[in-house]
Short mmCIF file of C-alpha atoms in Angstrom, two decimals:
data_model
loop_
_atom_site.label_atom_id
_atom_site.label_comp_id
_atom_site.label_asym_id
_atom_site.label_seq_id
_atom_site.Cartn_x
_atom_site.Cartn_y
_atom_site.Cartn_z
CA ASP A 1 106.66 113.13 69.35
CA ALA A 2 105.03 111.43 72.27
CA GLY A 3 104.89 113.42 75.46
CA ILE A 4 103.16 116.20 77.29
CA THR A 5 103.26 119.73 75.95
CA GLN A 6 102.33 122.97 77.67
CA SER A 7 101.76 126.30 75.98
CA PRO A 8 102.66 129.05 76.22
CA ARG A 9 105.98 128.64 78.06
CA TYR A 10 105.86 132.25 79.25
CA LYS A 11 102.95 134.63 79.63
CA ILE A 12 102.61 138.15 80.98
CA THR A 13 99.16 139.59 81.50
CA GLU A 14 97.32 142.15 83.60
CA THR A 15 95.01 141.77 86.56
CA GLY A 16 91.42 141.13 85.59
CA ARG A 17 92.27 139.54 82.26
CA GLN A 18 91.26 136.03 81.31
CA VAL A 19 94.10 133.70 80.43
CA THR A 20 94.11 130.06 79.36
CA LEU A 21 97.02 127.68 79.74
CA MET A 22 97.05 124.69 77.42
CA CYS A 23 98.12 121.13 78.08
CA HIS A 24 98.26 118.30 75.56
CA GLN A 25 99.41 114.69 76.06
CA THR A 26 99.90 111.95 73.50
CA TRP A 27 99.93 108.88 75.76
CA SER A 28 96.14 108.59 76.11
CA HIS A 29 96.60 108.69 79.87
CA SER A 30 93.30 108.80 81.69
CA TYR A 31 94.44 111.14 84.45
CA MET A 32 95.61 114.72 84.03
CA PHE A 33 96.61 117.25 86.67
CA TRP A 34 97.35 120.94 87.09
CA TYR A 35 99.80 122.16 89.73
CA ARG A 36 101.22 125.49 90.69
CA GLN A 37 104.74 125.83 92.04
CA ASP A 38 105.62 128.65 94.41
CA LEU A 39 108.64 129.20 96.63
CA GLY A 40 108.02 127.81 100.07
CA HIS A 41 104.99 125.81 99.00
CA GLY A 42 106.37 123.17 96.68
CA LEU A 43 103.76 121.87 94.25
CA ARG A 44 100.11 122.35 95.01
CA LEU A 45 97.34 120.61 93.11
CA ILE A 46 94.80 122.93 91.51
CA TYR A 47 92.51 120.55 89.61
CA TYR A 48 92.66 117.06 88.24
CA SER A 49 90.71 114.93 85.82
CA ALA A 50 90.18 111.18 85.89
CA ALA A 51 88.81 111.01 82.33
CA ALA A 52 87.17 113.15 79.67
CA ASP A 53 84.31 115.18 81.17
CA ILE A 54 85.32 114.24 84.74
CA THR A 55 87.13 116.90 86.75
CA ASP A 56 87.60 117.55 90.44
CA LYS A 57 89.10 120.15 92.74
CA GLY A 58 92.52 119.84 94.28
CA GLU A 59 94.08 121.78 97.12
CA VAL A 60 93.90 125.32 95.66
CA PRO A 61 91.09 125.53 93.05
CA ASP A 62 89.73 129.03 93.74
CA GLY A 63 90.01 131.38 90.77
CA TYR A 64 90.61 128.59 88.25
CA VAL A 65 88.39 126.73 85.81
CA VAL A 66 89.17 123.53 83.89
CA SER A 67 87.52 121.47 81.22
CA ARG A 68 88.32 118.20 79.53
CA SER A 69 86.28 117.52 76.44
CA LYS A 70 89.00 115.29 74.91
CA THR A 71 91.26 112.82 76.67
CA GLU A 72 94.43 114.47 75.37
CA ASN A 73 93.70 118.08 76.33
CA PHE A 74 93.25 119.70 79.72
CA PRO A 75 93.19 123.52 79.57
CA LEU A 76 93.36 125.66 82.70
CA THR A 77 91.64 129.06 82.67
CA LEU A 78 92.10 131.97 85.03
CA GLU A 79 88.83 133.82 84.51
CA SER A 80 89.96 137.09 86.12
CA ALA A 81 93.66 136.97 86.87
CA THR A 82 95.02 138.28 90.17
CA ARG A 83 98.61 139.00 91.19
CA SER A 84 98.50 136.11 93.66
CA GLN A 85 98.17 133.79 90.68
CA THR A 86 101.64 134.71 89.45
CA SER A 87 103.36 131.34 89.51
CA VAL A 88 104.82 128.51 87.47
CA TYR A 89 102.11 126.10 86.34
CA PHE A 90 102.75 122.46 85.58
CA CYS A 91 100.52 119.98 83.84
CA ALA A 92 100.97 116.26 84.39
CA SER A 93 99.39 113.01 83.22
CA SER A 94 99.35 109.41 84.42
CA PRO A 95 97.62 106.12 83.71
CA GLY A 96 96.03 106.42 87.16
CA TYR A 97 97.53 103.44 88.98
CA SER A 98 99.29 104.08 92.28
CA ASN A 99 102.54 102.44 91.21
CA GLN A 100 102.80 104.49 88.02
CA PRO A 101 104.42 107.93 88.06
CA GLN A 102 103.02 111.16 86.77
CA HIS A 103 104.68 112.68 83.70
CA PHE A 104 105.17 116.44 83.74
CA GLY A 105 105.28 119.12 81.11
CA ASP A 106 107.96 121.81 81.11
CA GLY A 107 105.70 124.37 82.75
CA THR A 108 104.23 127.80 82.00
CA ARG A 109 105.70 130.78 83.81
CA LEU A 110 102.82 133.21 84.31
CA SER A 111 103.31 136.79 85.50
CA ILE A 112 100.33 138.95 86.35
CA LEU A 113 101.01 142.66 86.60
CA GLY B 1 95.66 112.96 105.88
CA ASN B 2 98.63 111.77 103.88
CA SER B 3 101.71 113.95 103.96
CA VAL B 4 105.40 114.06 103.07
CA THR B 5 108.13 115.84 104.99
CA GLN B 6 111.56 116.27 103.46
CA MET B 7 114.61 118.07 104.72
CA GLU B 8 114.66 121.70 103.82
CA GLY B 9 117.52 123.02 101.82
CA PRO B 10 119.37 124.40 100.31
CA VAL B 11 122.06 121.74 100.38
CA THR B 12 125.50 122.63 99.04
CA LEU B 13 128.12 119.94 98.45
CA SER B 14 131.44 119.58 96.73
CA GLU B 15 131.80 117.24 93.79
CA GLU B 16 132.25 113.57 94.83
CA ALA B 17 130.67 114.14 98.24
CA PHE B 18 128.05 111.80 99.68
CA LEU B 19 124.44 112.95 99.48
CA THR B 20 121.51 112.17 101.74
CA ILE B 21 118.15 113.91 101.48
CA ASN B 22 115.75 112.78 104.19
CA CYS B 23 112.10 112.07 103.47
CA THR B 24 109.47 110.77 105.87
CA TYR B 25 105.82 110.21 105.20
CA THR B 26 102.47 109.75 106.87
CA ALA B 27 99.97 107.61 105.01
CA THR B 28 97.19 105.13 105.41
CA GLY B 29 97.42 101.90 103.51
CA TYR B 30 100.38 101.05 101.30
CA PRO B 31 101.36 103.98 99.13
CA SER B 32 103.97 103.93 96.40
CA LEU B 33 106.88 106.33 96.97
CA PHE B 34 108.71 108.44 94.40
CA TRP B 35 111.62 110.79 94.04
CA TYR B 36 111.36 113.40 91.31
CA VAL B 37 114.09 115.76 90.10
CA GLN B 38 113.63 119.20 88.61
CA TYR B 39 116.47 120.76 86.65
CA PRO B 40 116.46 124.55 86.15
CA GLY B 41 113.75 125.70 83.75
CA GLU B 42 112.27 122.23 83.35
CA GLY B 43 109.40 120.16 84.66
CA LEU B 44 109.68 117.35 87.16
CA GLN B 45 111.16 114.04 86.00
CA LEU B 46 110.81 110.73 87.77
CA LEU B 47 114.14 109.77 89.33
CA LEU B 48 113.18 106.52 91.05
CA LYS B 49 110.28 104.77 92.73
CA ALA B 50 109.44 101.97 95.17
CA THR B 51 106.05 100.34 95.37
CA LYS B 52 106.24 98.20 98.51
CA ALA B 53 108.07 97.91 101.81
CA ASP B 54 111.80 97.08 101.58
CA ASP B 55 111.88 97.83 97.85
CA LYS B 56 114.93 99.77 96.73
CA GLY B 57 114.56 102.17 93.85
CA SER B 58 117.70 103.18 91.96
CA ASN B 59 118.64 105.29 88.95
CA LYS B 60 121.69 107.30 87.82
CA GLY B 61 123.59 106.33 90.98
CA PHE B 62 120.78 107.48 93.29
CA GLU B 63 119.10 105.03 95.65
CA ALA B 64 116.22 105.06 98.11
CA THR B 65 114.73 102.25 100.20
CA TYR B 66 111.08 102.08 101.24
CA ARG B 67 111.21 101.65 105.04
CA LYS B 68 107.77 101.03 106.44
CA GLU B 69 108.99 100.66 110.04
CA THR B 70 110.44 104.18 110.03
CA THR B 71 108.05 105.57 107.35
CA SER B 72 111.03 106.87 105.43
CA PHE B 73 112.34 107.00 101.87
CA HIS B 74 115.69 108.78 102.09
CA LEU B 75 117.53 109.60 98.87
CA GLU B 76 121.25 108.80 98.71
CA LYS B 77 124.09 109.05 96.24
CA GLY B 78 127.64 108.03 96.94
CA SER B 79 129.42 110.61 94.80
CA VAL B 80 127.57 113.64 93.47
CA GLN B 81 128.45 115.52 90.31
CA VAL B 82 127.94 119.13 89.29
CA SER B 83 125.24 117.90 86.89
CA ASP B 84 123.20 116.65 89.88
CA SER B 85 122.45 120.24 90.88
CA ALA B 86 118.66 120.42 90.89
CA VAL B 87 115.61 120.44 93.13
CA TYR B 88 114.56 117.04 94.48
CA PHE B 89 110.99 116.18 95.49
CA CYS B 90 109.81 113.23 97.52
CA ALA B 91 106.23 112.12 96.82
CA LEU B 92 103.74 109.43 97.72
CA SER B 93 100.72 108.14 95.89
CA SER B 94 97.48 108.77 97.67
CA GLN B 95 94.07 107.44 96.79
CA GLN B 96 91.35 109.86 97.77
CA GLY B 97 87.75 109.55 96.70
CA GLY B 98 88.69 106.73 94.36
CA SER B 99 91.26 108.83 92.52
CA GLU B 100 95.02 108.44 92.58
CA LYS B 101 96.93 111.61 93.38
CA LEU B 102 100.49 112.46 94.41
CA VAL B 103 101.36 114.24 97.63
CA PHE B 104 104.66 116.10 97.35
CA GLY B 105 107.21 117.32 99.83
CA LYS B 106 108.30 120.94 99.46
CA GLY B 107 111.50 120.11 97.62
CA THR B 108 115.20 120.29 98.47
CA LYS B 109 117.52 122.36 96.34
CA LEU B 110 120.92 120.76 95.81
CA THR B 111 123.93 122.68 94.53
CA VAL B 112 127.11 120.78 93.73
CA ASN B 113 130.29 122.82 93.35
CA PRO B 114 133.31 121.69 91.33
#
């Protein structure tokens, strides 16, 4: 089915571990985004990508790494997880025009112990 | 820089009450404006949008009008239902460095009681 899929939906890991969150979209949208959602902060942009092999930092990029070798995939990696990275992570995609909305996945709830 | 300010919740209403969630923005140029809704355990869904001044976006009984003179995009619904309980986000499109991004408000949690 067409759409945007995030995996896993839930993840528990320990501090210092590496963890990768996956995001896959079937619309061939050029833009993809990663956000984190925390109480009191709303959604904050971590990284975004305008096309395959083009990525750029958002508001809160420290501690995260992204790659985009294929248009449809945009994985987010926490290289050495910290408790402050416990959050709900959302991936989104859009065609990239200002009058077009972003489409969101259902999120990954990540807990770091 | 561009920013969005929306009324802080939570907002609690009885079924069939009138809803207003205020949203004001600061932006250069002519951004598009959006309202997103997030139901429990789900991602954000587009509720409505407006792309130029005086446009009215509407969907599922919700409305919002793009007011450039007051830099506002308030969300309204005449008669809320229990199923409208969710978190609502106001957002504007922002072009920075040649890339289109969304700037979000912090969200307003709405609870509708039967």
